Structures are given as structure tokens and as C-alpha cells.
GROMACS .gro file of C-alpha atoms in nm:
model
  281
    1MET     CA    1   0.478  -2.272   0.383
    2CYS     CA    2   0.255  -2.384   0.101
    3GLU     CA    3   0.139  -2.727   0.009
    4HIS     CA    4   0.136  -2.619  -0.356
    5GLY     CA    5   0.516  -2.635  -0.376
    6LYS     CA    6   0.508  -2.844  -0.695
    7ASN     CA    7   0.332  -2.566  -0.884
    8ILE     CA    8   0.449  -2.213  -0.805
    9TYR     CA    9   0.147  -2.068  -0.985
   10MET     CA   10  -0.115  -2.257  -0.781
   11PRO     CA   11  -0.311  -2.011  -0.563
   12HIS     CA   12  -0.460  -2.066  -0.222
   13LEU     CA   13  -0.839  -2.041  -0.209
   14ALA     CA   14  -0.981  -1.757  -0.002
   15THR     CA   15  -1.334  -1.648   0.080
   16ILE     CA   16  -1.445  -1.287   0.058
   17GLU     CA   17  -1.546  -1.223   0.418
   18ALA     CA   18  -1.629  -0.854   0.372
   19MET     CA   19  -1.606  -0.583   0.109
   20ARG     CA   20  -1.644  -0.208   0.100
   21ASP     CA   21  -1.666   0.047  -0.178
   22GLU     CA   22  -1.398   0.303  -0.099
   23THR     CA   23  -1.490   0.520  -0.400
   24SER     CA   24  -1.715   0.478  -0.705
   25ASP     CA   25  -1.455   0.256  -0.874
   26ILE     CA   26  -1.233   0.131  -0.588
   27ARG     CA   27  -1.329  -0.164  -0.370
   28SER     CA   28  -1.157  -0.332  -0.077
   29PHE     CA   29  -1.182  -0.701   0.017
   30ARG     CA   30  -1.120  -0.881   0.344
   31LEU     CA   31  -1.015  -1.237   0.258
   32VAL     CA   32  -0.998  -1.546   0.475
   33PHE     CA   33  -0.808  -1.854   0.357
   34GLN     CA   34  -1.031  -2.158   0.331
   35ASP     CA   35  -0.763  -2.406   0.437
   36GLU     CA   36  -0.728  -2.382   0.815
   37GLN     CA   37  -0.358  -2.468   0.808
   38VAL     CA   38  -0.288  -2.194   0.554
   39ARG     CA   39  -0.502  -1.950   0.752
   40GLU     CA   40  -0.296  -2.014   1.064
   41SER     CA   41   0.047  -2.027   0.902
   42PHE     CA   42   0.023  -1.748   0.641
   43THR     CA   43   0.264  -1.466   0.725
   44PHE     CA   44   0.387  -1.161   0.538
   45ARG     CA   45   0.570  -0.835   0.597
   46ALA     CA   46   0.444  -0.481   0.536
   47GLY     CA   47   0.516  -0.390   0.174
   48GLN     CA   48   0.480  -0.734   0.021
   49PHE     CA   49   0.222  -0.805  -0.249
   50ALA     CA   50   0.011  -1.095  -0.374
   51GLU     CA   51  -0.156  -1.215  -0.692
   52TYR     CA   52  -0.535  -1.222  -0.668
   53SER     CA   53  -0.732  -1.429  -0.919
   54ALA     CA   54  -1.090  -1.418  -1.040
   55PHE     CA   55  -1.137  -1.767  -1.177
   56GLY     CA   56  -1.206  -1.764  -1.550
   57ALA     CA   57  -1.074  -1.410  -1.591
   58GLY     CA   58  -0.712  -1.421  -1.472
   59GLU     CA   59  -0.515  -1.266  -1.189
   60SER     CA   60  -0.396  -0.921  -1.094
   61THR     CA   61  -0.128  -0.783  -0.864
   62PHE     CA   62  -0.204  -0.569  -0.558
   63CYS     CA   63  -0.027  -0.500  -0.234
   64ILE     CA   64  -0.147  -0.668   0.083
   65ALA     CA   65  -0.314  -0.366   0.239
   66SER     CA   66  -0.371  -0.500   0.590
   67SER     CA   67  -0.108  -0.513   0.864
   68PRO     CA   68   0.086  -0.832   0.945
   69THR     CA   69  -0.002  -0.763   1.308
   70ARG     CA   70  -0.368  -0.842   1.228
   71LYS     CA   71  -0.400  -1.220   1.207
   72GLY     CA   72  -0.654  -1.449   1.044
   73TYR     CA   73  -0.722  -1.249   0.729
   74ILE     CA   74  -0.565  -1.029   0.464
   75GLU     CA   75  -0.705  -0.727   0.286
   76CYS     CA   76  -0.657  -0.581  -0.059
   77CYS     CA   77  -0.786  -0.277  -0.243
   78PHE     CA   78  -0.825  -0.236  -0.619
   79ARG     CA   79  -0.964  -0.011  -0.889
   80SER     CA   80  -1.179  -0.152  -1.171
   81VAL     CA   81  -0.964  -0.089  -1.478
   82GLY     CA   82  -0.985  -0.406  -1.688
   83ARG     CA   83  -1.105  -0.761  -1.731
   84VAL     CA   84  -0.963  -0.910  -1.410
   85THR     CA   85  -1.049  -0.623  -1.180
   86ASP     CA   86  -1.397  -0.598  -1.332
   87ALA     CA   87  -1.441  -0.971  -1.264
   88LEU     CA   88  -1.321  -0.929  -0.906
   89ARG     CA   89  -1.563  -0.642  -0.861
   90SER     CA   90  -1.852  -0.860  -0.977
   91LEU     CA   91  -1.794  -1.102  -0.689
   92GLU     CA   92  -1.998  -1.101  -0.370
   93VAL     CA   93  -1.932  -1.171  -0.003
   94GLY     CA   94  -1.893  -1.548   0.034
   95ASP     CA   95  -1.742  -1.596  -0.313
   96THR     CA   96  -1.400  -1.751  -0.368
   97VAL     CA   97  -1.086  -1.587  -0.506
   98GLY     CA   98  -0.737  -1.722  -0.554
   99VAL     CA   99  -0.440  -1.576  -0.367
  100ARG     CA  100  -0.075  -1.657  -0.420
  101GLY     CA  101   0.214  -1.496  -0.241
  102PRO     CA  102   0.338  -1.313  -0.050
  103TYR     CA  103   0.603  -1.186  -0.290
  104GLY     CA  104   0.867  -0.917  -0.293
  105ASN     CA  105   1.066  -0.740  -0.027
  106SER     CA  106   0.923  -0.522   0.249
  107PHE     CA  107   0.967  -0.206   0.450
  108PRO     CA  108   1.242  -0.260   0.712
  109ILE     CA  109   1.013  -0.178   1.004
  110GLU     CA  110   1.268  -0.279   1.268
  111GLU     CA  111   1.514  -0.025   1.129
  112PHE     CA  112   1.254   0.246   1.189
  113TYR     CA  113   1.230   0.179   1.564
  114GLY     CA  114   1.296   0.494   1.764
  115LYS     CA  115   1.245   0.721   1.463
  116ASN     CA  116   0.974   0.964   1.358
  117LEU     CA  117   0.770   0.861   1.054
  118VAL     CA  118   0.618   1.070   0.775
  119PHE     CA  119   0.378   0.896   0.537
  120VAL     CA  120   0.298   1.074   0.209
  121ALA     CA  121   0.030   0.920  -0.013
  122GLY     CA  122  -0.189   1.018  -0.305
  123GLY     CA  123  -0.518   0.866  -0.418
  124ILE     CA  124  -0.531   0.488  -0.443
  125ALA     CA  125  -0.168   0.476  -0.330
  126LEU     CA  126  -0.276   0.484   0.034
  127PRO     CA  127  -0.329   0.104   0.060
  128PRO     CA  128   0.044   0.019   0.014
  129LEU     CA  129   0.120   0.255   0.303
  130ARG     CA  130  -0.184   0.156   0.509
  131THR     CA  131  -0.018  -0.179   0.584
  132VAL     CA  132   0.282   0.006   0.729
  133ILE     CA  133   0.073   0.268   0.909
  134TRP     CA  134  -0.129   0.007   1.097
  135ASN     CA  135   0.181  -0.205   1.156
  136CYS     CA  136   0.347   0.093   1.323
  137LEU     CA  137   0.034   0.204   1.510
  138ASP     CA  138  -0.002  -0.149   1.650
  139LEU     CA  139   0.357  -0.110   1.778
  140ARG     CA  140   0.309   0.255   1.866
  141ASP     CA  141   0.556   0.274   2.154
  142LYS     CA  142   0.844   0.181   1.922
  143PHE     CA  143   0.818   0.501   1.716
  144GLY     CA  144   0.836   0.874   1.766
  145ASP     CA  145   0.602   1.122   1.598
  146ILE     CA  146   0.381   0.986   1.319
  147THR     CA  147   0.261   1.223   1.048
  148ILE     CA  148   0.035   1.121   0.757
  149VAL     CA  149  -0.006   1.352   0.457
  150TYR     CA  150  -0.271   1.213   0.225
  151GLY     CA  151  -0.446   1.370  -0.070
  152ALA     CA  152  -0.666   1.292  -0.369
  153ARG     CA  153  -0.828   1.476  -0.656
  154SER     CA  154  -1.152   1.525  -0.461
  155GLU     CA  155  -1.324   1.423  -0.139
  156ALA     CA  156  -1.492   1.139  -0.325
  157ASP     CA  157  -1.153   1.000  -0.433
  158LEU     CA  158  -1.019   0.956  -0.080
  159VAL     CA  159  -0.999   0.589   0.021
  160TYR     CA  160  -1.039   0.444   0.372
  161LYS     CA  161  -1.241   0.748   0.478
  162HIS     CA  162  -1.347   0.578   0.803
  163GLU     CA  163  -0.983   0.521   0.896
  164LEU     CA  164  -0.885   0.877   0.806
  165LYS     CA  165  -1.140   0.988   1.064
  166GLU     CA  166  -0.997   0.745   1.318
  167TRP     CA  167  -0.640   0.864   1.257
  168GLU     CA  168  -0.755   1.225   1.273
  169GLU     CA  169  -0.904   1.167   1.617
  170ARG     CA  170  -0.593   0.997   1.758
  171SER     CA  171  -0.373   1.216   1.977
  172ASP     CA  172  -0.062   1.023   1.871
  173VAL     CA  173  -0.106   1.082   1.495
  174ASN     CA  174  -0.082   1.404   1.295
  175LEU     CA  175  -0.306   1.359   0.990
  176VAL     CA  176  -0.297   1.622   0.715
  177LYS     CA  177  -0.553   1.550   0.443
  178THR     CA  178  -0.591   1.750   0.126
  179VAL     CA  179  -0.776   1.759  -0.205
  180ASP     CA  180  -0.673   1.919  -0.531
  181PRO     CA  181  -0.802   2.272  -0.597
  182GLY     CA  182  -1.167   2.245  -0.695
  183GLY     CA  183  -1.204   1.904  -0.533
  184ASN     CA  184  -1.343   2.038  -0.207
  185GLY     CA  185  -1.710   2.062  -0.121
  186PRO     CA  186  -1.883   2.295   0.126
  187THR     CA  187  -1.826   2.060   0.421
  188TRP     CA  188  -1.460   1.983   0.349
  189ASP     CA  189  -1.251   2.039   0.663
  190GLY     CA  190  -0.904   1.959   0.528
  191LYS     CA  191  -0.645   2.138   0.319
  192VAL     CA  192  -0.682   2.235  -0.048
  193GLY     CA  193  -0.373   2.191  -0.261
  194PHE     CA  194  -0.150   1.932  -0.424
  195VAL     CA  195   0.023   1.684  -0.195
  196PRO     CA  196   0.382   1.811  -0.249
  197THR     CA  197   0.272   2.169  -0.171
  198ILE     CA  198   0.084   2.064   0.143
  199LEU     CA  199   0.380   1.851   0.251
  200GLU     CA  200   0.609   2.152   0.223
  201GLU     CA  201   0.363   2.360   0.428
  202ALA     CA  202   0.349   2.090   0.696
  203ALA     CA  203   0.732   2.091   0.699
  204PRO     CA  204   0.799   1.777   0.904
  205ALA     CA  205   1.145   1.782   1.061
  206ALA     CA  206   1.393   1.555   0.884
  207ALA     CA  207   1.608   1.482   1.190
  208ASN     CA  208   1.573   1.118   1.297
  209THR     CA  209   1.279   1.079   1.057
  210ILE     CA  210   1.193   0.828   0.785
  211ALA     CA  211   0.968   0.934   0.497
  212LEU     CA  212   0.750   0.677   0.319
  213VAL     CA  213   0.602   0.792  -0.012
  214CYS     CA  214   0.355   0.629  -0.249
  215GLY     CA  215   0.146   0.783  -0.522
  216PRO     CA  216   0.114   0.846  -0.893
  217PRO     CA  217   0.453   0.896  -1.064
  218ILE     CA  218   0.388   1.267  -1.108
  219MET     CA  219   0.323   1.305  -0.734
  220ILE     CA  220   0.640   1.117  -0.643
  221LYS     CA  221   0.837   1.325  -0.895
  222PHE     CA  222   0.738   1.649  -0.723
  223THR     CA  223   0.743   1.512  -0.368
  224LEU     CA  224   1.105   1.394  -0.366
  225PRO     CA  225   1.248   1.746  -0.421
  226VAL     CA  226   1.029   1.876  -0.137
  227LEU     CA  227   1.165   1.611   0.099
  228GLU     CA  228   1.518   1.692  -0.016
  229LYS     CA  229   1.452   2.060   0.053
  230LEU     CA  230   1.327   1.970   0.401
  231GLY     CA  231   1.655   1.790   0.467
  232PHE     CA  232   1.569   1.425   0.403
  233SER     CA  233   1.847   1.213   0.255
  234ASP     CA  234   1.769   0.970  -0.027
  235GLU     CA  235   1.849   0.683   0.211
  236ALA     CA  236   1.577   0.804   0.453
  237ILE     CA  237   1.304   0.805   0.187
  238TYR     CA  238   1.122   0.483   0.095
  239THR     CA  239   0.866   0.418  -0.175
  240THR     CA  240   0.687   0.115  -0.314
  241LEU     CA  241   0.632   0.051  -0.685
  242GLU     CA  242   0.390  -0.166  -0.879
  243ASN     CA  243   0.554  -0.141  -1.217
  244ARG     CA  244   0.367  -0.364  -1.463
  245MET     CA  245   0.403  -0.666  -1.234
  246LYS     CA  246   0.244  -0.979  -1.378
  247CYS     CA  247   0.384  -1.315  -1.263
  248GLY     CA  248   0.525  -1.194  -0.930
  249LEU     CA  249   0.819  -1.432  -0.962
  250GLY     CA  250   1.065  -1.252  -1.189
  251LYS     CA  251   1.000  -1.493  -1.477
  252CYS     CA  252   0.784  -1.298  -1.721
  253GLY     CA  253   1.006  -0.990  -1.742
  254ARG     CA  254   0.713  -0.748  -1.747
  255CYS     CA  255   0.831  -0.547  -1.447
  256ASN     CA  256   1.200  -0.507  -1.519
  257VAL     CA  257   1.350  -0.158  -1.510
  258GLY     CA  258   1.700  -0.194  -1.648
  259ASN     CA  259   1.843  -0.489  -1.456
  260VAL     CA  260   1.597  -0.448  -1.169
  261TYR     CA  261   1.292  -0.670  -1.135
  262VAL     CA  262   1.034  -0.481  -0.931
  263CYS     CA  263   0.865  -0.803  -0.816
  264LYS     CA  264   1.184  -0.962  -0.684
  265ASP     CA  265   1.414  -0.670  -0.601
  266GLY     CA  266   1.121  -0.458  -0.479
  267PRO     CA  267   0.855  -0.340  -0.466
  268VAL     CA  268   1.007  -0.137  -0.180
  269PHE     CA  269   1.298   0.087  -0.275
  270THR     CA  270   1.478   0.385  -0.126
  271ALA     CA  271   1.481   0.711  -0.320
  272LYS     CA  272   1.852   0.648  -0.382
  273GLN     CA  273   1.767   0.320  -0.557
  274VAL     CA  274   1.485   0.477  -0.761
  275LYS     CA  275   1.711   0.758  -0.881
  276ALA     CA  276   1.961   0.498  -1.003
  277MET     CA  277   1.699   0.335  -1.226
  278PRO     CA  278   1.689   0.412  -1.600
  279GLN     CA  279   1.529   0.742  -1.697
  280GLU     CA  280   1.252   0.564  -1.884
  281PHE     CA  281   1.109   0.469  -1.547
   0.00000   0.00000   0.00000
């Protein structure tokens, strides 16, 4: 689809149309491609990622956090943790960034039709599931019950707070939000406890249900046994990984886990596939 076919590393130019501080160190961008043809033809699937560049500083890998059902723009969300992300954070509305992609595989949304969905996310790992959540909500009649279990260390660490409120108010979504013990203030109206514990308390039925999990490795480690205890098979559990991805094309070798390249073979994997990866992962 791209006119840059001669150079696979050449990004499209995009304008920052809007930005929002989700937390003290996490910011989200809404980006609009400057080339009208690219803007109209750019397509992606929920779960794919892109490379975002701050010119003069380099590029960094994030998921596309918006839904493919929402046309004319894409969104991303990132934490300031180094040179590139600090440079991206210094930009203002109207500035230009580079975007190349989309890359990687995706969540098989069509295979989820007719099933119940359980989303389990922790901290900044909500954006990779946000794309799927909105994709499914925009096709709401194709799915059964939708449950979202989302937690962070504290109230301040929750991202997309305005959307959490919107999901909470929807009659066709069951949102369970939680913060770690000690992370709740006097006005907190959600649960208090670690995500795996709260998930087990919520006890979503495994029958005809797909679970989608994304979070810090420690959260995933303790969430998978809970899902297994609830009756979920490894084939019914999906996660998305961002394991040291750099080039996005399977050429640099930074993201390989054994013989798996996260950027090309993933980033979406079933729990069965993750368990087959080397222990070092």
C-alpha cells in the first residue's frame, strides 16, 4: 500500500492531531497521515504494531491502540523511558512524527464471533487490548458477554480513565477495575487487590469464552494459572508481547525468543504458544 516500497524503513509522515496525558509519564497521541492517499488507504488489524519516529532521536515500537473500525487516524500510547520516548513527549499538537507499519499478526477477531470475551489488563498494557475492545464494541452484536478486568498500582496509574468511565456506564460491558493494596484513595470506587486475585473473584465462565491478557510479565505469570483454574484452555487464551522489538521486520534479531521472532510471528500468541517458548522468556 505504500509508495515507499523501495525503502522498507521509510516512514509515512503524520501530524499529531491531539494528545492527552494518561498519567504523569504516559501520553497518548492521535495521528493523522499527511498524505491524503495514505490516510484513505491505511488499514490494519487489531493487535498489529507500528514504528513511531521522533526525527533526530530515532524510532520506538508501540501497538496501534485505536480500533481499525475508526477511520482517518491512528492512536498510540507510550511511557517516557528513554531518548526516543522523551523526544516524542516533547512534541506538540501540530508537530510531525514518522510512522511505518503496520507490522505483525493480529487477534483473530472473526474467530471470536458468537463467543463471550474476557479482557485482562494491567497498567500500561491496556492500550494493546483497547484496540480489540473498541473493535468488538463497534461490532457489539457479534459477541456475547464482554468483561474487562483492569488494574494498576494506583488510581493515578490507570490509563484511559475517561474510557473506563464510559465502559463502566455501558449496560453491555462488565468492567471490574482494581488497584494494588495501598493504591486506593478515599474516593476510589473499584476493587483493591492484584489483577489475578480480582480475576479469580470475578470468576468469568470459561464456556464459549475467549480470554485476552496483556500486562507485565509477572501479572501474566500469575494470571494464566487463574484462567486455567477457571477452566480456560491454553488455546482460548490470547496475549500480545512487545519483546525488545526494534526493526519490526525480523531483520535485527532483537526480538527473537528461540526460533520465534515476536515482530513477525507475533506479537499476538495463544497461551499454548507462549508456554512453548524458551524458559528465558
